[in-house]
mmCIF file of C-alpha atoms in Angstrom:
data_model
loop_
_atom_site.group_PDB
_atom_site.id
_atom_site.type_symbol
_atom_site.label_atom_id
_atom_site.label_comp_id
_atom_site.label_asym_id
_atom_site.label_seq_id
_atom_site.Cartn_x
_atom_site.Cartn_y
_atom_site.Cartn_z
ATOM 1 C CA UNK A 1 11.841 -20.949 -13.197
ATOM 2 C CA UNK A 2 14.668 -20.076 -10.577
ATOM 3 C CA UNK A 3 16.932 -21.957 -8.338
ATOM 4 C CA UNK A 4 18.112 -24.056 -11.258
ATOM 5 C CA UNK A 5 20.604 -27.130 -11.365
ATOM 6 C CA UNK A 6 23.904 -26.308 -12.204
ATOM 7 C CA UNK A 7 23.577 -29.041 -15.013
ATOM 8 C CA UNK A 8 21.417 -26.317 -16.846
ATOM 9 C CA UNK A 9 24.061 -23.067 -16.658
ATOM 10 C CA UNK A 10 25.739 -21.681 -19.675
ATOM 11 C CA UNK A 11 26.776 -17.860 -18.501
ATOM 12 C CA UNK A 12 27.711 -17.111 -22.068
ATOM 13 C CA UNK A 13 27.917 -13.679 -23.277
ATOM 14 C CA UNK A 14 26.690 -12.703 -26.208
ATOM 15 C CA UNK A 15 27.704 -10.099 -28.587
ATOM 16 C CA UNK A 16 25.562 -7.355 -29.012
ATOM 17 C CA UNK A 17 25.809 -7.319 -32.585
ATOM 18 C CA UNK A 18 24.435 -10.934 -32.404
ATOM 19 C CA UNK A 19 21.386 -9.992 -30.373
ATOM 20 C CA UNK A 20 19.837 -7.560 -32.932
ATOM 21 C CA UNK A 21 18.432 -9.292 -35.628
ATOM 22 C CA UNK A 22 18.936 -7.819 -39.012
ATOM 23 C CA UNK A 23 15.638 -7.465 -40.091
ATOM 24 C CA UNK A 24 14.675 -4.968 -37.468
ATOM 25 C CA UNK A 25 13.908 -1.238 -38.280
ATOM 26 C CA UNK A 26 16.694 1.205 -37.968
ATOM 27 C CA UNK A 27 15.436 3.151 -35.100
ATOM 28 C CA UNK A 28 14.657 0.052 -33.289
ATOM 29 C CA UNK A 29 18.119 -1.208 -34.116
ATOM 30 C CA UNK A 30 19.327 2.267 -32.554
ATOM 31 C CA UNK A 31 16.784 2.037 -29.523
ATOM 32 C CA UNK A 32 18.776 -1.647 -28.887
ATOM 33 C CA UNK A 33 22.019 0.070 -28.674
ATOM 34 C CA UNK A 34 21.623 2.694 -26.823
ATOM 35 C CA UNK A 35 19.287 0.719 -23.844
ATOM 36 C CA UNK A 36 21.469 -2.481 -23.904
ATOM 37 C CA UNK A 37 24.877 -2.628 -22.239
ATOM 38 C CA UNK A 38 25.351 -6.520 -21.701
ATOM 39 C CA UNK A 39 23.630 -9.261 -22.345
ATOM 40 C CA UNK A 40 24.256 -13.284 -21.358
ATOM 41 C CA UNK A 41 22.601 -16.255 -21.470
ATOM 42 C CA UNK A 42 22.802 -17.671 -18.202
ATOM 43 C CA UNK A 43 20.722 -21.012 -18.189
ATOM 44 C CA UNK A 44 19.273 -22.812 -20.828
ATOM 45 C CA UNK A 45 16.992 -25.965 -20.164
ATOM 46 C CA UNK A 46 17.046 -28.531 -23.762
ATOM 47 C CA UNK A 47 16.052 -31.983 -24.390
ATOM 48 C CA UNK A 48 13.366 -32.734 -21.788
ATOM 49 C CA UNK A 49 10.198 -32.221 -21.260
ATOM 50 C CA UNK A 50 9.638 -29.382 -18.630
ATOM 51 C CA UNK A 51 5.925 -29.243 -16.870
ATOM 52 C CA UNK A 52 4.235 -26.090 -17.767
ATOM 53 C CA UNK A 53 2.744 -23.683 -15.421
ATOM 54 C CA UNK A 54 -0.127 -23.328 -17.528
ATOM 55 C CA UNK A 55 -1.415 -26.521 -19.032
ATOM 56 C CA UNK A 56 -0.392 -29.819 -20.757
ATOM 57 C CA UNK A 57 -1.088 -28.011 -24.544
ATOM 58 C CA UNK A 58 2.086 -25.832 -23.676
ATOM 59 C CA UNK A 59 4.490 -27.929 -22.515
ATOM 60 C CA UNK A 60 8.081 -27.673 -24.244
ATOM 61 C CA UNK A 61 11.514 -28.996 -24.471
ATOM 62 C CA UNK A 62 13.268 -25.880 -24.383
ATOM 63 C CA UNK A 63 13.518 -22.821 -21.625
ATOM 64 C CA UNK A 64 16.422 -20.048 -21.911
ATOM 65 C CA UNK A 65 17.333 -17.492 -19.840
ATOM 66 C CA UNK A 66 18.589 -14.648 -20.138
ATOM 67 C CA UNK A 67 20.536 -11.803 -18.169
ATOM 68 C CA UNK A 68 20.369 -8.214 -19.915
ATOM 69 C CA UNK A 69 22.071 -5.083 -18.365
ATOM 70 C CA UNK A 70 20.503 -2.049 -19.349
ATOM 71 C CA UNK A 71 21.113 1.407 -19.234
ATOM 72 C CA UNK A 72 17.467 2.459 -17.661
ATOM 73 C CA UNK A 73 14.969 -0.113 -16.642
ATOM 74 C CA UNK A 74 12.322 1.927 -18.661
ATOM 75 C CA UNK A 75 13.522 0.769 -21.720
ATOM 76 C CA UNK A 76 12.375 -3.040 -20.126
ATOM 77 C CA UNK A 77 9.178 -2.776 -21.630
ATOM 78 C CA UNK A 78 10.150 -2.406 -25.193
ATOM 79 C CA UNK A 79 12.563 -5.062 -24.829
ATOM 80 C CA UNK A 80 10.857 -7.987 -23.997
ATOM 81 C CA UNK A 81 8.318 -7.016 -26.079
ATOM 82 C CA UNK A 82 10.802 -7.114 -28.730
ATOM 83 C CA UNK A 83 12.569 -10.248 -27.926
ATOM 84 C CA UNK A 84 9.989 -12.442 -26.415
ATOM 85 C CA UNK A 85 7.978 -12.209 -29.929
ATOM 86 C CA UNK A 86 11.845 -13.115 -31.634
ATOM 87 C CA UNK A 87 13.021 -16.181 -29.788
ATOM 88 C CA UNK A 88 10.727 -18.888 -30.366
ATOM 89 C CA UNK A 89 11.676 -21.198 -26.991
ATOM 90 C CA UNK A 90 9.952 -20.072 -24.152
ATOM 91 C CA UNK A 91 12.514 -17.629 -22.869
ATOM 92 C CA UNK A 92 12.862 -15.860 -18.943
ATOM 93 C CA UNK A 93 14.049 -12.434 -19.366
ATOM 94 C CA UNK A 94 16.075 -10.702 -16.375
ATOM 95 C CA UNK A 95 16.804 -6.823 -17.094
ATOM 96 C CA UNK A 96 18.345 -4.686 -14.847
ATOM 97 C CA UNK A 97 19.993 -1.488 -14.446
ATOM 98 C CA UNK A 98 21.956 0.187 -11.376
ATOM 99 C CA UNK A 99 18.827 0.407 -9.186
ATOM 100 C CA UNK A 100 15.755 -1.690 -10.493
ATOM 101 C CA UNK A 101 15.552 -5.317 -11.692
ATOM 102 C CA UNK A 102 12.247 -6.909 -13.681
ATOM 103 C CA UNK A 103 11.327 -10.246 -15.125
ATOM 104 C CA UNK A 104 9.420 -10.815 -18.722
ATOM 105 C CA UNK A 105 7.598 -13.617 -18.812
ATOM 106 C CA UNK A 106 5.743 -15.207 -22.265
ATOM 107 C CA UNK A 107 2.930 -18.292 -22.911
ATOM 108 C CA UNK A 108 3.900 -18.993 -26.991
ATOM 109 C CA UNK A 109 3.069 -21.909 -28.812
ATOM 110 C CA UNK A 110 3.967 -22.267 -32.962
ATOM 111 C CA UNK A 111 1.441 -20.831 -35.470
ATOM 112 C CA UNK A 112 -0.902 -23.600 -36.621
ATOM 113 C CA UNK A 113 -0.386 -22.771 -39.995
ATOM 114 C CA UNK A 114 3.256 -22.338 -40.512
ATOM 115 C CA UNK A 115 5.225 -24.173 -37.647
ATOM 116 C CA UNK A 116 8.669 -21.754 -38.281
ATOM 117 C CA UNK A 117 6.388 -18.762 -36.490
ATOM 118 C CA UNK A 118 5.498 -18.241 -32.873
ATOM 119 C CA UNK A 119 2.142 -16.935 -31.265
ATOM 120 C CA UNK A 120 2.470 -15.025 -28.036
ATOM 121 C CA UNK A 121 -0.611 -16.006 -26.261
ATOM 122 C CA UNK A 122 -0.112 -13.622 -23.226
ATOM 123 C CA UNK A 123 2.827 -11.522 -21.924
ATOM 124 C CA UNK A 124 4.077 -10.563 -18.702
ATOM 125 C CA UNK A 125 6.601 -7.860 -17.384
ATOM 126 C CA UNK A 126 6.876 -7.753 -13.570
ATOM 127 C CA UNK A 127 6.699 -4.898 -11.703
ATOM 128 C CA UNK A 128 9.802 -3.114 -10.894
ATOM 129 C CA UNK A 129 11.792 -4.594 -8.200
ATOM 130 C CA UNK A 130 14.592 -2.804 -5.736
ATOM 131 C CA UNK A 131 18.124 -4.794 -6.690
ATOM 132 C CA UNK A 132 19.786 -4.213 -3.040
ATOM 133 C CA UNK A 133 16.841 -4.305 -1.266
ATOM 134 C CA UNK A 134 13.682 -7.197 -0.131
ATOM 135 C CA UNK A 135 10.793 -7.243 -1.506
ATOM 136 C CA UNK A 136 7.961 -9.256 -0.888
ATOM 137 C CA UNK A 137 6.847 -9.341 -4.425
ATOM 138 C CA UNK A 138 9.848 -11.087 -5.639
ATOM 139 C CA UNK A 139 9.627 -13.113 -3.311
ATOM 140 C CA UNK A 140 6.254 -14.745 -4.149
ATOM 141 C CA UNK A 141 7.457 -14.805 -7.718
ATOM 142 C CA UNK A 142 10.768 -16.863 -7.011
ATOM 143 C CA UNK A 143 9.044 -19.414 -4.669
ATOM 144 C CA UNK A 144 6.198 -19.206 -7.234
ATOM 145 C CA UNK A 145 8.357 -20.311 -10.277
ATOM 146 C CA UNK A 146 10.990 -22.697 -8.562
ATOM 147 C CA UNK A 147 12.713 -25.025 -9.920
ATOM 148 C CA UNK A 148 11.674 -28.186 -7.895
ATOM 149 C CA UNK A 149 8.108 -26.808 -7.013
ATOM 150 C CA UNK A 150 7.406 -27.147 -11.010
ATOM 151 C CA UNK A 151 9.235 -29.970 -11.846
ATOM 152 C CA UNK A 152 7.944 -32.391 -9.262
ATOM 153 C CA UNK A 153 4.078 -31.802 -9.539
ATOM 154 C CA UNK A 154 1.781 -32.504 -12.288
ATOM 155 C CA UNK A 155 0.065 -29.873 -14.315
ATOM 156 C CA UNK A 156 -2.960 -31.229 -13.129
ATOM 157 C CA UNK A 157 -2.213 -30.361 -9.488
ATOM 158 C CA UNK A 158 -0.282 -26.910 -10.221
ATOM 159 C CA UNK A 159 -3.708 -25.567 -9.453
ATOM 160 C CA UNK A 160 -3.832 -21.687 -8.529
ATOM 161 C CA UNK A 161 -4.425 -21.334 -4.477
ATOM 162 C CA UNK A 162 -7.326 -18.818 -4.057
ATOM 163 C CA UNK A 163 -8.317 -20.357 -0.326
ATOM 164 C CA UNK A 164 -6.524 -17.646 1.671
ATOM 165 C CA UNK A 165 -8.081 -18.333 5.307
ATOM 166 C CA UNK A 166 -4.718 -19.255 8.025
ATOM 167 C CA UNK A 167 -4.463 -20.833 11.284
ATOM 168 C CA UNK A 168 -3.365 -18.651 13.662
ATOM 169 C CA UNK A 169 0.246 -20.747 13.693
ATOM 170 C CA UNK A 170 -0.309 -20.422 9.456
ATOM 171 C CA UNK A 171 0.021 -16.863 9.701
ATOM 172 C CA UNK A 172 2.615 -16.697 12.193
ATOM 173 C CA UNK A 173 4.942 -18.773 10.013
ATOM 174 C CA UNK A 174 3.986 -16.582 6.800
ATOM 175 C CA UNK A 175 4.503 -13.393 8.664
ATOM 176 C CA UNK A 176 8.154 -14.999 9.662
ATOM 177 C CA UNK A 177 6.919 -14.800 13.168
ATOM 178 C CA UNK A 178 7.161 -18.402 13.404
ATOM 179 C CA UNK A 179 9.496 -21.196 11.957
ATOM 180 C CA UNK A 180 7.816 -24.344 10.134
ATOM 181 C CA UNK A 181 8.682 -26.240 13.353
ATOM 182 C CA UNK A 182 6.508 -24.179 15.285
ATOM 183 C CA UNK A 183 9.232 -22.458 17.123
ATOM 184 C CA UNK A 184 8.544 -18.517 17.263
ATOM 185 C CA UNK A 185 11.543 -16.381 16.261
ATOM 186 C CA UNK A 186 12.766 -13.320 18.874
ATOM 187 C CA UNK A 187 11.413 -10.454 19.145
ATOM 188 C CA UNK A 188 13.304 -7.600 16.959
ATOM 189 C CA UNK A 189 14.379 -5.711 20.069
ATOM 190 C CA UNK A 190 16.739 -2.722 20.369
ATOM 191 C CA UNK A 191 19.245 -5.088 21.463
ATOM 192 C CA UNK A 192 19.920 -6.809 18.073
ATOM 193 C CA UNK A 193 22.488 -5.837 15.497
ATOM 194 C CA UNK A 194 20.156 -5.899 12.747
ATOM 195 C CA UNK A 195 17.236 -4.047 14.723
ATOM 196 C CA UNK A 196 16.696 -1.427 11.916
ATOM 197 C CA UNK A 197 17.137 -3.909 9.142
ATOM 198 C CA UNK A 198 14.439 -6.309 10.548
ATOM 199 C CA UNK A 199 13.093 -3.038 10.960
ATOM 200 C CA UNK A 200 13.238 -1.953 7.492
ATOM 201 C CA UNK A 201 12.366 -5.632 5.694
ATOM 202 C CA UNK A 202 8.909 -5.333 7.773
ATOM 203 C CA UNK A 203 7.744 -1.618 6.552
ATOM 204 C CA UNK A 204 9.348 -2.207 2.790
ATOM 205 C CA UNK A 205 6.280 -4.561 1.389
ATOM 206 C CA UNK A 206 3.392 -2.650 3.241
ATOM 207 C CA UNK A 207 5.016 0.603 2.083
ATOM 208 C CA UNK A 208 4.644 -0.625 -1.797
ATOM 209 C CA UNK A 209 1.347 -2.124 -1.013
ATOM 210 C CA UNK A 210 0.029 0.996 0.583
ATOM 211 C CA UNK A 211 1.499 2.865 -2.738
ATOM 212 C CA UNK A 212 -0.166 0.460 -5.134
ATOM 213 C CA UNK A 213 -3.854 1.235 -3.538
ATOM 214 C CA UNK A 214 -3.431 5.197 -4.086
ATOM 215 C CA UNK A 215 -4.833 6.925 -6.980
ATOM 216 C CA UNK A 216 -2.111 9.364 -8.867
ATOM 217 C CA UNK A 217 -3.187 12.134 -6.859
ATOM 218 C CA UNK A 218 -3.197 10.437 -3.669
ATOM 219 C CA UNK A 219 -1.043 11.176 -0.121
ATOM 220 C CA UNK A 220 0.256 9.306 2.413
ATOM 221 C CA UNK A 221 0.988 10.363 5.686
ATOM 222 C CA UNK A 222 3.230 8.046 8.274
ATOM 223 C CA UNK A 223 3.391 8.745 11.688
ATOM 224 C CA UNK A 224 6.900 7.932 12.981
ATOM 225 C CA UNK A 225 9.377 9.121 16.150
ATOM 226 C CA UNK A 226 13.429 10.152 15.638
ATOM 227 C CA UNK A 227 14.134 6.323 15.807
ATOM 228 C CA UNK A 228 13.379 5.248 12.222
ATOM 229 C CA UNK A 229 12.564 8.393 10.674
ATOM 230 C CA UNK A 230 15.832 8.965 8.587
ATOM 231 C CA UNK A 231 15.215 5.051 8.017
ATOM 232 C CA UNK A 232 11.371 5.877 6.316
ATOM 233 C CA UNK A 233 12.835 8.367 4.269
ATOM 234 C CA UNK A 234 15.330 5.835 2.821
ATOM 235 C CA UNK A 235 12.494 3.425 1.956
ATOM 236 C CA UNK A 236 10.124 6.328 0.703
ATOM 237 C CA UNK A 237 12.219 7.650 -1.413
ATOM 238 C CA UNK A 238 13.076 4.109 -3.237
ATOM 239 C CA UNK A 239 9.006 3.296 -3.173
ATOM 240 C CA UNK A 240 7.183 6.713 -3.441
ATOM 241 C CA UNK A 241 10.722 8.803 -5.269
ATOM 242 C CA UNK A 242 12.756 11.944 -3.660
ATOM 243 C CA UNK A 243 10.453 13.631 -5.705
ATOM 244 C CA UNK A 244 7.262 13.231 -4.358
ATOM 245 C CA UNK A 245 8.571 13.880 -1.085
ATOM 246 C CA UNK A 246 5.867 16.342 0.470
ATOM 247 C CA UNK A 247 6.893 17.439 3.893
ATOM 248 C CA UNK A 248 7.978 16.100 7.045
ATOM 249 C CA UNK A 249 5.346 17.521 9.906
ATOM 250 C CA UNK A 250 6.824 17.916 13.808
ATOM 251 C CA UNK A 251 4.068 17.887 15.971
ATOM 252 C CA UNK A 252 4.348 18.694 19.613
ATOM 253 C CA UNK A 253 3.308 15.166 21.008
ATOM 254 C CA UNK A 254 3.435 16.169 24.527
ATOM 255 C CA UNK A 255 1.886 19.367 26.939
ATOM 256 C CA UNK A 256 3.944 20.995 29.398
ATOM 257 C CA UNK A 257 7.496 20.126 30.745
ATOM 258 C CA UNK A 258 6.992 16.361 29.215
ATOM 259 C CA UNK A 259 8.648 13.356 30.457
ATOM 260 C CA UNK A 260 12.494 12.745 29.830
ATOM 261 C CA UNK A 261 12.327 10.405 27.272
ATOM 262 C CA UNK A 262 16.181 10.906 26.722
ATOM 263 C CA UNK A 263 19.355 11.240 29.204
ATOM 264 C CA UNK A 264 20.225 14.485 27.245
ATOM 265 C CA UNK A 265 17.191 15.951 26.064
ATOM 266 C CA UNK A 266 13.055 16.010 26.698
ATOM 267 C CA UNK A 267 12.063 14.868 23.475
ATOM 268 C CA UNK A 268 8.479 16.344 22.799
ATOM 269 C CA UNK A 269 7.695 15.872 19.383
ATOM 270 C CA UNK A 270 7.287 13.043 16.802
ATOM 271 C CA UNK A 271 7.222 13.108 12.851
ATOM 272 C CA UNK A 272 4.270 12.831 9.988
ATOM 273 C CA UNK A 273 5.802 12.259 7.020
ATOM 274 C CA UNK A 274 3.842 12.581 3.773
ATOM 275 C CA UNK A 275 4.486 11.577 0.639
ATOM 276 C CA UNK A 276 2.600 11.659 -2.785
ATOM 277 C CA UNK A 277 2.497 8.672 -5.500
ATOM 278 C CA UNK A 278 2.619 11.161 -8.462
ATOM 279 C CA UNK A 279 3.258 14.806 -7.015
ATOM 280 C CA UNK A 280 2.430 16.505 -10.518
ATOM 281 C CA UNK A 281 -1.022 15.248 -9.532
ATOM 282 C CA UNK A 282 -1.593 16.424 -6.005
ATOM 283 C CA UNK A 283 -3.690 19.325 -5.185
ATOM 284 C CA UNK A 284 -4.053 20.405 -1.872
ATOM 285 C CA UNK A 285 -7.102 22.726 -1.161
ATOM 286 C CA UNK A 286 -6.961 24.449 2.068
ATOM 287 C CA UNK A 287 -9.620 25.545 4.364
ATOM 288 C CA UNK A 288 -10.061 29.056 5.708
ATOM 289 C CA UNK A 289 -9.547 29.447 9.515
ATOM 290 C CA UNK A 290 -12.967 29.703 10.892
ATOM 291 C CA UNK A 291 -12.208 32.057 13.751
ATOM 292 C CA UNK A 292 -9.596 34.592 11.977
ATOM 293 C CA UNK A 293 -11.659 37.140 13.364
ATOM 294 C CA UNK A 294 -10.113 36.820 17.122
ATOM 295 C CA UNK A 295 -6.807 36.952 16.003
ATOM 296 C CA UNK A 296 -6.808 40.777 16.479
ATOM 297 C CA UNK A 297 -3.477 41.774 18.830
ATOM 298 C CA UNK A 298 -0.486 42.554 17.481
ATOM 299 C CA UNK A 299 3.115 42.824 19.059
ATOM 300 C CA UNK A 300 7.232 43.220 18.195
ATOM 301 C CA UNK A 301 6.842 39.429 16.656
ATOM 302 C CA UNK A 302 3.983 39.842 14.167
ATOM 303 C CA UNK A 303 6.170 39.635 10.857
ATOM 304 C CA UNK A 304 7.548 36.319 12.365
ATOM 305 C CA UNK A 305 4.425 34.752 14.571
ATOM 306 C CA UNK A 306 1.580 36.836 13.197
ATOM 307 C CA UNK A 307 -1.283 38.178 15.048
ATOM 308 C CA UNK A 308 -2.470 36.643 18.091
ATOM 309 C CA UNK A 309 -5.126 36.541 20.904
ATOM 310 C CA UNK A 310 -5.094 35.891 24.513
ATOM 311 C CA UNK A 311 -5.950 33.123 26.976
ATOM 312 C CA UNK A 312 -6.321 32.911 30.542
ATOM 313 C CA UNK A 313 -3.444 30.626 31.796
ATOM 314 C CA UNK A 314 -4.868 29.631 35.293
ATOM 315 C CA UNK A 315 -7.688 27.118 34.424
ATOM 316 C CA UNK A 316 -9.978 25.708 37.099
ATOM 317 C CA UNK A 317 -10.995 23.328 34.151
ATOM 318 C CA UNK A 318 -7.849 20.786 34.110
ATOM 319 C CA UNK A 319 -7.027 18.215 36.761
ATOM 320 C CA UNK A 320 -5.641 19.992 39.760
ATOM 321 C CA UNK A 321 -1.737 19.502 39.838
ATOM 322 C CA UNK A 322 0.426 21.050 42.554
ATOM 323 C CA UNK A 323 3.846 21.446 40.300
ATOM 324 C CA UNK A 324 1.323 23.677 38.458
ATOM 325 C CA UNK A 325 -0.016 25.672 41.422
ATOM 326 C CA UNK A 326 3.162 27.987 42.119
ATOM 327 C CA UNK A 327 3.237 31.745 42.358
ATOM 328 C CA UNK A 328 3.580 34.445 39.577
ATOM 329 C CA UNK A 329 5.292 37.971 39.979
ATOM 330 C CA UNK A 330 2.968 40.927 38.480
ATOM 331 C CA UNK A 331 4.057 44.373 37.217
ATOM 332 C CA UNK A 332 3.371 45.894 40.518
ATOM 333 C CA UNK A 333 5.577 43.812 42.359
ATOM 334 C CA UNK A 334 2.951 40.972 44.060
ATOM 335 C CA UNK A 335 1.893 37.830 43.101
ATOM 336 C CA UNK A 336 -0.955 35.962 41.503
ATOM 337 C CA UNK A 337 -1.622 32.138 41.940
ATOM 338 C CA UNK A 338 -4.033 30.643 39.767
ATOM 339 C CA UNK A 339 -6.992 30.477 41.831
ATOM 340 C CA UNK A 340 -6.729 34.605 42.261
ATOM 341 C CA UNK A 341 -7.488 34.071 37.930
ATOM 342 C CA UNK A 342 -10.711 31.514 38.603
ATOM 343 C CA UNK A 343 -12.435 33.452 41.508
ATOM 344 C CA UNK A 344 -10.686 32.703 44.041
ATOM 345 C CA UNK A 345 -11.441 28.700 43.343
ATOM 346 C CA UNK A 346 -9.028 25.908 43.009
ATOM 347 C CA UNK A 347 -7.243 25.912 39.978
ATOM 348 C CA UNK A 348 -3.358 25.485 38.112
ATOM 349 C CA UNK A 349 -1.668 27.177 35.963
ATOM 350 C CA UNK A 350 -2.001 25.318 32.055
ATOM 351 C CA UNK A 351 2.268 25.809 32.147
ATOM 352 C CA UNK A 352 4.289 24.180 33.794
ATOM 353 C CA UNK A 353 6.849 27.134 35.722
ATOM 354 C CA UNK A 354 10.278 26.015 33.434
ATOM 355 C CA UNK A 355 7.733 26.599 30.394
ATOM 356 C CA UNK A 356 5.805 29.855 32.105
ATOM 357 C CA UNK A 357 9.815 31.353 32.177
ATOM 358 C CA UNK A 358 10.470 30.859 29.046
ATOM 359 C CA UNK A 359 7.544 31.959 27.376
ATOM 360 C CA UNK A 360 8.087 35.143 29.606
ATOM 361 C CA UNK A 361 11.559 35.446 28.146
ATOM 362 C CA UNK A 362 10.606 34.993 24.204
ATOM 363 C CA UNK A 363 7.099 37.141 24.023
ATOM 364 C CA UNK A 364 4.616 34.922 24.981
ATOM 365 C CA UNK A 365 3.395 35.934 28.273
ATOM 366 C CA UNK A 366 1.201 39.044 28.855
ATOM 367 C CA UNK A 367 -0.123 40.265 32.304
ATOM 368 C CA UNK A 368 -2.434 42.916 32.692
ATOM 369 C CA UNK A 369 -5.176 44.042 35.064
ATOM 370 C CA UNK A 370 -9.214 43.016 33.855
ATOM 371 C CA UNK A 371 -11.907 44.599 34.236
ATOM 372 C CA UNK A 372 -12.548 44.107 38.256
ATOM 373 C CA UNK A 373 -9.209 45.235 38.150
ATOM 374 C CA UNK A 374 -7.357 41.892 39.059
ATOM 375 C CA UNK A 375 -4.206 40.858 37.698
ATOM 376 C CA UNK A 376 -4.674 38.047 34.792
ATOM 377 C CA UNK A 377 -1.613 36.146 33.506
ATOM 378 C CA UNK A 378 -2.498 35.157 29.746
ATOM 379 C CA UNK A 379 -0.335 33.529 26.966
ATOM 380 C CA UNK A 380 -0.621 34.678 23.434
ATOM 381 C CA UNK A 381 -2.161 32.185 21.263
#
């Protein structure tokens, strides 16, 4: 339970020396050292009866809690395992280290036979949780196991919720789009100080929930523009790790000149980033290229580009445009327009003329005369 009185906090520390019980093994003993760097008990509940969570047979008059600092949170595991089977009140066990946090919970109730012994009916270790940053997991767990919400109902009605169907307004107020008053909250424009937080606390539980339903070899891939993308890689890395970072894919999002999506710069491209749940896992099996056989033509940038083939680029195919419909200088001095490439039929030019110069300028542009003898502008693809 969380959210406690005051009336039930202790914060003592206790000795280390006083938390490892004689009769363990040696290399337990030694596994206790070395993972433990603090440990307090922070809240302890004694001398009333506290409603159980799971039925009237385990109720009980005693609940501690305890803080422990460890060194990794992988050692969390073997810990409560450990002391959940060595204090005999029902015990909530917080570990943490620098970056992770989990809770141990246990159902015990004494051995029939000899009433100094404990049974551990069932056991629970949470799933890891980020310390500095929100999760919606921990959240359903703290409002689950409140204080108040226990205390005041009846084990009778502490019934388990599986109806799931919302109003509309229901799921508004769940989502946080709506208060319980009915009033819904701004929208999380660009305006707001915390845009990219709001930002962030949205993609952080639907980023561990789409990591929970892969299998160990499985991908993601996000779609995502400049604005949040060095944002994403902050919350990948703490879901997925650095180190099943993938790659980051730049795709050209937009043909031609584009529009000016910034006062400095065209922006023409937007991210795919994709990361893996257990990288050592991953195998990706490629494809052969189906038509490697027209990639034939060589020129001064094949180490760096590769070989290429040519295109036509007046098309009579796209919508006409009349930015696109502009004349091009040939070796000989005249000029072709597009339709002199499509019959002598309407047509445009696939480039716009900023993007025709500069893929004159860096190798991409080859004229030449074909077979009827007429000049044909082509890019190299």
């Amino acid at each position: 339970m969380f959210n406690l009185p005051d009336r039930y906090k202790t914060d003592v520390k206790v000795a280390l020396k006083d938390f490892i019980p004689k009769d363990l093994k040696p290399n337990d003993k030694k596994r206790i050292k070395d993972a433990v760097k603090e440990v307090r008990l922070v809240y302890q509940i004694a001398g009333e009866e506290i409603p159980s969570v799971v039925d009237a047979n385990y109720r009980c008059q005693a609940i501690q809690f305890f803080d422990i600092e460890v060194v990794d949170i992988k050692d969390a595991q073997f810990l409560a395992s450990t002391y959940q089977n060595i204090i005999k009140p029902y015990c909530v066990i917080h570990m943490h280290d620098a970056k992770d946090e989990v809770y141990s919970f246990a159902v015990k109730r004494l051995n029939q036979q000899d009433d100094t012994q404990i049974v551990i009916e069932e056991s629970l270790v949470t799933e890891k949780y980020p310390m500095n940053l929100p999760d919606e997991g921990r959240n359903r767990l703290l409002a689950y196991m409140d204080f108040l919400t226990i205390k005041n109902k009846l084990d009778k009605d502490f019934v388990y919720n599986d109806n799931f169907k919302m109003t509309e307004e229901e799921g508004l107020i769940s989502d946080g789009a709506m208060d319980s008053q009915g009033e819904r909250f701004i929208v999380n424009s660009s305006s707001q100080n915390r845009f990219h937080a709001n930002w962030m606390n949205m993609m952080y539980p639907r980023l561990q929930i789409a990591k929970d339903l892969l299998k160990e070899s499985g991908l993601i891939f996000i779609s995502i523009s400049d604005i949040e993308i060095s944002n994403l890689r902050i919350l990948c890395d703490e879901i997925f790790g650095a180190s099943n970072f993938v790659v980051d894919l730049i795709w050209a999002n937009k043909e031609g000149g584009g529009s000016s999506d910034s006062k400095l710069f065209r922006i023409k491209h937007e991210h795919i980033l994709c990361y893996a749940k257990n990288i050592a896992e991953v195998e990706v099996i490629g494809i052969p290229v189906g038509n490697e056989d027209r990639y034939k033509s060589e020129d001064e940038y094949v180490k760096e580009r590769g070989k290429y083939y040519l295109q036509k680029l007046g098309m009579g195919s796209i919508q006409y445009s009349q930015s696109l419909d502009y004349p091009i200088e040939v070796p000989d001095g005249t000029t072709v327009m597009p339709a002199d490439n499509n019959g002598g039929k309407k047509a445009c030019w696939r480039w716009s003329k900023q993007k025709y110069e500069w893929g004159k300028a860096n190798g991409f542009i080859e004229i030449k005369k074909d077979g009827s003898g007429q000049w044909t502008v082509y890019t190299k693809q």
